[in-house]
Tab-separated table of C-alpha atoms in Angstrom:
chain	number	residue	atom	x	y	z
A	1	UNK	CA	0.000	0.000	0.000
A	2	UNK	CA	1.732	3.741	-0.739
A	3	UNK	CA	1.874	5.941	1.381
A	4	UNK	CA	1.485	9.782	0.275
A	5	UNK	CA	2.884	12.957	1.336
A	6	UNK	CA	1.659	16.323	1.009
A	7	UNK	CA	3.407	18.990	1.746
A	8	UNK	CA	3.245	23.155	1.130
A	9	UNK	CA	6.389	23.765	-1.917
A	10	UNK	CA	8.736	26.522	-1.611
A	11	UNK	CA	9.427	29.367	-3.747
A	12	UNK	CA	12.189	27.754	-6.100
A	13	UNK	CA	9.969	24.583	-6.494
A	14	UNK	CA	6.800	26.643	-7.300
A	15	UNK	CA	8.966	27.903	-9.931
A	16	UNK	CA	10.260	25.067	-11.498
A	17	UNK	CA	7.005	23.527	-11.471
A	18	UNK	CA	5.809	26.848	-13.041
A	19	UNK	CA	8.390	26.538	-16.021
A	20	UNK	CA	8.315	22.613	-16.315
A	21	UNK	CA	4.409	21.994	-16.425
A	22	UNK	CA	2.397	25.304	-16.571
A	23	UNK	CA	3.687	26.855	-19.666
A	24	UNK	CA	3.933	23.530	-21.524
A	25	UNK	CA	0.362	22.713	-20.357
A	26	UNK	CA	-1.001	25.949	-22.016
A	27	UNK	CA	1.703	25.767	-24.825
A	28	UNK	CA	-0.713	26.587	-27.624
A	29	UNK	CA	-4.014	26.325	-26.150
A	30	UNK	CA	-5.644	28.493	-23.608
A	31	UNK	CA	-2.158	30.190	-22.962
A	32	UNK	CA	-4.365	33.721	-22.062
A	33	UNK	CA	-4.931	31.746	-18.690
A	34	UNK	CA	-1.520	31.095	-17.708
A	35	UNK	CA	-0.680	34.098	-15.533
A	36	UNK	CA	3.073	34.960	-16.176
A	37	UNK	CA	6.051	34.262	-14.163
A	38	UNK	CA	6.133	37.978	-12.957
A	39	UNK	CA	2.954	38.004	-11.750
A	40	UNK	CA	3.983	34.250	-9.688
A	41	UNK	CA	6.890	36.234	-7.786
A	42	UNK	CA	4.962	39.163	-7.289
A	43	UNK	CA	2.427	36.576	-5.132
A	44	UNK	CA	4.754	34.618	-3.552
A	45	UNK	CA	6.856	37.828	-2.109
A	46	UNK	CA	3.645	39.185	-0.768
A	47	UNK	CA	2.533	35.296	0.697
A	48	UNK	CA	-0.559	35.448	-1.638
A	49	UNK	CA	0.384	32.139	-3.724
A	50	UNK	CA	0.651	28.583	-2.114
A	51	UNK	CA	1.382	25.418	-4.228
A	52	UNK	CA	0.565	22.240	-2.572
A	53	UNK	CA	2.332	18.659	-3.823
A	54	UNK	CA	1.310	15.487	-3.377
A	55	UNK	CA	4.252	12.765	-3.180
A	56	UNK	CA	4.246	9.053	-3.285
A	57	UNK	CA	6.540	7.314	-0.962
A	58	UNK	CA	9.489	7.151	-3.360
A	59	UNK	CA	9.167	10.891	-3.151
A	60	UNK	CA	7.806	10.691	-6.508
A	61	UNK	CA	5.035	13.983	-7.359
A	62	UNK	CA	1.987	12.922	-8.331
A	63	UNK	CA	-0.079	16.516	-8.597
A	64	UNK	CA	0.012	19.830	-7.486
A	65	UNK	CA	-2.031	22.991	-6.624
A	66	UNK	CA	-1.625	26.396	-6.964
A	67	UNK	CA	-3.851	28.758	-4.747
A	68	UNK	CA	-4.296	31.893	-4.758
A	69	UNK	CA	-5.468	33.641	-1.057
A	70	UNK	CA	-5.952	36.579	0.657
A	71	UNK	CA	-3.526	37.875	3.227
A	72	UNK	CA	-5.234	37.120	6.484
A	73	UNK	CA	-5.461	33.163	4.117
A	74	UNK	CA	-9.047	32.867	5.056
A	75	UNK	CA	-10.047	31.637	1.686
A	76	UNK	CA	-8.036	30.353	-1.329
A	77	UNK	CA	-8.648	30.399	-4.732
A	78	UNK	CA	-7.671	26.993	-6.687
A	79	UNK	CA	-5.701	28.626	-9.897
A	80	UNK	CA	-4.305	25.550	-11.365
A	81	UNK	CA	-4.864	21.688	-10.481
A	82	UNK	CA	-1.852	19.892	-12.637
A	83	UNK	CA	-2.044	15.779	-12.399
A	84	UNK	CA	1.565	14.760	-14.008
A	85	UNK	CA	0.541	13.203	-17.548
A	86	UNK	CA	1.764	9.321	-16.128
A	87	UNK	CA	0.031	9.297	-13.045
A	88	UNK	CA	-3.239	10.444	-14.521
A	89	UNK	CA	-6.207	7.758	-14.499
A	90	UNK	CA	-5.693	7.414	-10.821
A	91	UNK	CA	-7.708	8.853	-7.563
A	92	UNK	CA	-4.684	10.981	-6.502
A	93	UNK	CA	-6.749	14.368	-6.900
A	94	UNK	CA	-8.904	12.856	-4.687
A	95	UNK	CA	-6.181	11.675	-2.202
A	96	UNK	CA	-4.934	15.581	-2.614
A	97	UNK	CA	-7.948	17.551	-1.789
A	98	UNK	CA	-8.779	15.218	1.022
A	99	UNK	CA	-4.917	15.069	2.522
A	100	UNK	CA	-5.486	18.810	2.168
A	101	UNK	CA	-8.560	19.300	3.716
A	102	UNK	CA	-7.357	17.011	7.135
A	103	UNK	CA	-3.747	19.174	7.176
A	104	UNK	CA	-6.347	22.832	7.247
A	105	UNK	CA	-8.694	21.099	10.202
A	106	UNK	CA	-5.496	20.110	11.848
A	107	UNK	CA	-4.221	23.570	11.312
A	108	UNK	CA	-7.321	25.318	13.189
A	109	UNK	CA	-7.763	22.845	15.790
A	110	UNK	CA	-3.615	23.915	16.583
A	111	UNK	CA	-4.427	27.293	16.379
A	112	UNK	CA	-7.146	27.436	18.529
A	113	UNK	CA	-9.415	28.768	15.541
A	114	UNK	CA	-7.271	31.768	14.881
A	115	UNK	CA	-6.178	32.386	11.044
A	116	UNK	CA	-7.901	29.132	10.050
A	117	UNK	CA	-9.107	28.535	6.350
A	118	UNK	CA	-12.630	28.792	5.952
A	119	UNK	CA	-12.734	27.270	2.244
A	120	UNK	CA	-11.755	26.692	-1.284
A	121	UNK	CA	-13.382	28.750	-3.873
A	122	UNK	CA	-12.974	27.081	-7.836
A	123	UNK	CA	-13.633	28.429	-10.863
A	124	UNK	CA	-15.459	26.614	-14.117
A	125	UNK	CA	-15.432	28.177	-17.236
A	126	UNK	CA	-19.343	28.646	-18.265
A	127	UNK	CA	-20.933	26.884	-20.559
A	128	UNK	CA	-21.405	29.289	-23.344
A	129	UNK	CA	-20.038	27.921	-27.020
A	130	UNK	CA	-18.386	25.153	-25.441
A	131	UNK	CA	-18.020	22.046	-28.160
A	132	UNK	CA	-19.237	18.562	-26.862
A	133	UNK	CA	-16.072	17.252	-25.849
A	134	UNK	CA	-15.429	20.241	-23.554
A	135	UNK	CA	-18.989	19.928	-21.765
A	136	UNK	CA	-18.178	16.644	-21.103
A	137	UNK	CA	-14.984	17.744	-19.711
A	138	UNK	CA	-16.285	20.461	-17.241
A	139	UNK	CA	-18.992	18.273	-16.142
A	140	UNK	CA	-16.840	15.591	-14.960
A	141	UNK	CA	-15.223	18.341	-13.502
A	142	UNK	CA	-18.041	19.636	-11.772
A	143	UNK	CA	-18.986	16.207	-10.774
A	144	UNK	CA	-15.114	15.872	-9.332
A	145	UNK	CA	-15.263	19.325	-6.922
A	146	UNK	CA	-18.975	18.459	-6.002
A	147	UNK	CA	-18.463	14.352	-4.447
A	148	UNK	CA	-15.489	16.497	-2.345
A	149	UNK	CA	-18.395	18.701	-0.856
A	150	UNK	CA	-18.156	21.612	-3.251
A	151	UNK	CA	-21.227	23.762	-4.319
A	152	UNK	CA	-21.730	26.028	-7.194
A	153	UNK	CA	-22.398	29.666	-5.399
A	154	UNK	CA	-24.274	32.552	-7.220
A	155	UNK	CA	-21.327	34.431	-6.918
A	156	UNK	CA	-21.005	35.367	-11.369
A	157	UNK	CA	-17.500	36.660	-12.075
A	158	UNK	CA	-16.728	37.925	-15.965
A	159	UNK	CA	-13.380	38.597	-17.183
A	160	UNK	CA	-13.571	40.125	-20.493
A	161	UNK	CA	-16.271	38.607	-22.477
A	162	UNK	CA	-16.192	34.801	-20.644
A	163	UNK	CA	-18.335	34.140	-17.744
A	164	UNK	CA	-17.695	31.730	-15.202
A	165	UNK	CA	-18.907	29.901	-12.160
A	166	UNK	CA	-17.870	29.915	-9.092
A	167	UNK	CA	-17.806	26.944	-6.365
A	168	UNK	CA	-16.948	26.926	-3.055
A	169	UNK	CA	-15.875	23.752	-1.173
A	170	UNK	CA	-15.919	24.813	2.710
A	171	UNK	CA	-13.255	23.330	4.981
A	172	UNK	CA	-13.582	24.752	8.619
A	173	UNK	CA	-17.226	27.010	7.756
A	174	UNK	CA	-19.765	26.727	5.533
A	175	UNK	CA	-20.441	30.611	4.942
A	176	UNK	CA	-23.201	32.906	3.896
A	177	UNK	CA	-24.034	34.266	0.219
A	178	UNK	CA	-23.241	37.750	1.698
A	179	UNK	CA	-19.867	35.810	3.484
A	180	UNK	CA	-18.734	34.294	0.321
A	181	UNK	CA	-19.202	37.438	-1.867
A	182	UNK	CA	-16.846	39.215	0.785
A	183	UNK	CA	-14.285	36.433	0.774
A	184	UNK	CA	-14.245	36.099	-3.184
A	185	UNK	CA	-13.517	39.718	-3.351
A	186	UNK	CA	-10.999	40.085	-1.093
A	187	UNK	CA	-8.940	37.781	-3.230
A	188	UNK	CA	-9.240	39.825	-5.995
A	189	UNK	CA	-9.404	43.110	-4.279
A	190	UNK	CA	-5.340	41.844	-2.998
A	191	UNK	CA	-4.353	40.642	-6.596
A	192	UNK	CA	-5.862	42.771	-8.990
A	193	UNK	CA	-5.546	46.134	-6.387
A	194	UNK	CA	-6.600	48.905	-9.450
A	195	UNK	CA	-9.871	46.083	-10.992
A	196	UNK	CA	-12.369	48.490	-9.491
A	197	UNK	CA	-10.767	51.746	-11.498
A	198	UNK	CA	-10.254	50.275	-15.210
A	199	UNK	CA	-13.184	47.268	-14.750
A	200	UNK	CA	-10.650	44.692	-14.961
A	201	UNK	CA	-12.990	42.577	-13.149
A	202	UNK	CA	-16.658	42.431	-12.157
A	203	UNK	CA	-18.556	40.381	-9.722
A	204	UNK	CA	-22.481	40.007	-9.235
A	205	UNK	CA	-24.727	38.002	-7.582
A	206	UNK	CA	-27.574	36.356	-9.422
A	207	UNK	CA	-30.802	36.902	-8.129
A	208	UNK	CA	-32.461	35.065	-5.625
């Protein structure tokens, strides 16, 4: 039976990881969602960016994650989710998200409740034009984030002209519409500080 390992990466091996599976990921498709390596530093020095890796016990990474959070690291935002092309086929995301969840409930029970992550907020691209083999693709997706105990929120973000939707998997609080409409923000409000001058981003709630 393996035994896995997760553990937070440092700055050099969010890097590498950047340079040796990000940009090749995106290499001519979708490459307007890889953020660039700028903005990566620019997150780590000001602790907004964690990458989590799971390892195998022959110290072997399986998958990774790269969050985005706020600075008090209430919430996170799950930017990338990278399974390494052998080791796909396998229930290691699952073993990730759920390694991850028990090391944040360990986490607040240690710190008495202080500075504890409330959640995980994940986008999905909307449906919109999507071809057939794409749908199928974000709903098996969808059905991924939603057996881990995620929900789709009515929290709308829209960057540019694509819409997404937002879901939010709780970890130490399940929080209120108003709650999670503060939280999302505040992500954004730390990353993209001048959004609310040149509309870089918008954010509305549907209607109840």
């Amino acid at each position: 039976m393996l035994n896995f390992v997760l553990r937070e990466l440092t700055k050099k091996e969010i890097l590498s990881l950047y340079k040796r599976f990000l940009t090749k990921f995106f290499a001519g498709n979708d490459e307007s969602f890889l953020i660039s390596e700028a903005a990566i530093k620019w997150l780590i020095a000001r602790n907004l960016c964690r990458c989590y890796g799971l390892y195998d016990d022959k110290k072997h990474l399986l998958c990774f994650g790269l969050f985005i959070n706020d600075v008090e690291r209430r919430v996170m935002l799950l930017d990338y989710f990278i399974v390494l092309k052998k080791y796909r086929g396998y229930n290691y995301p699952e073993i990730f998200f759920e390694m991850l969840t028990e090391m944040s409930v360990d986490e607040a029970e240690k710190n008495d409740n202080e500075s504890i992550l409330l959640g995980i907020f994940i986008e999905l691209a909307g449906i919109g034009d999507m071809s057939a083999k794409a749908l199928d693709k974000r709903q098996r997706e969808l059905e991924f984030y939603r057996k881990l105990g995620a929900y789709i929120t009515d929290i709308i973000p829209e960057f540019s002209d694509e819409e997404y939707n937002v879901l939010f998997m709780p970890i130490n609080a399940r929080l209120t519409r108003s709650e999670l409409k503060a939280e999302f923000l505040n992500i954004y409000k730390e990353i993209l500080p001048s959004f609310k001058d040149k509309k870089k981003y918008i954010i509305r709630l549907t209607e109840e």
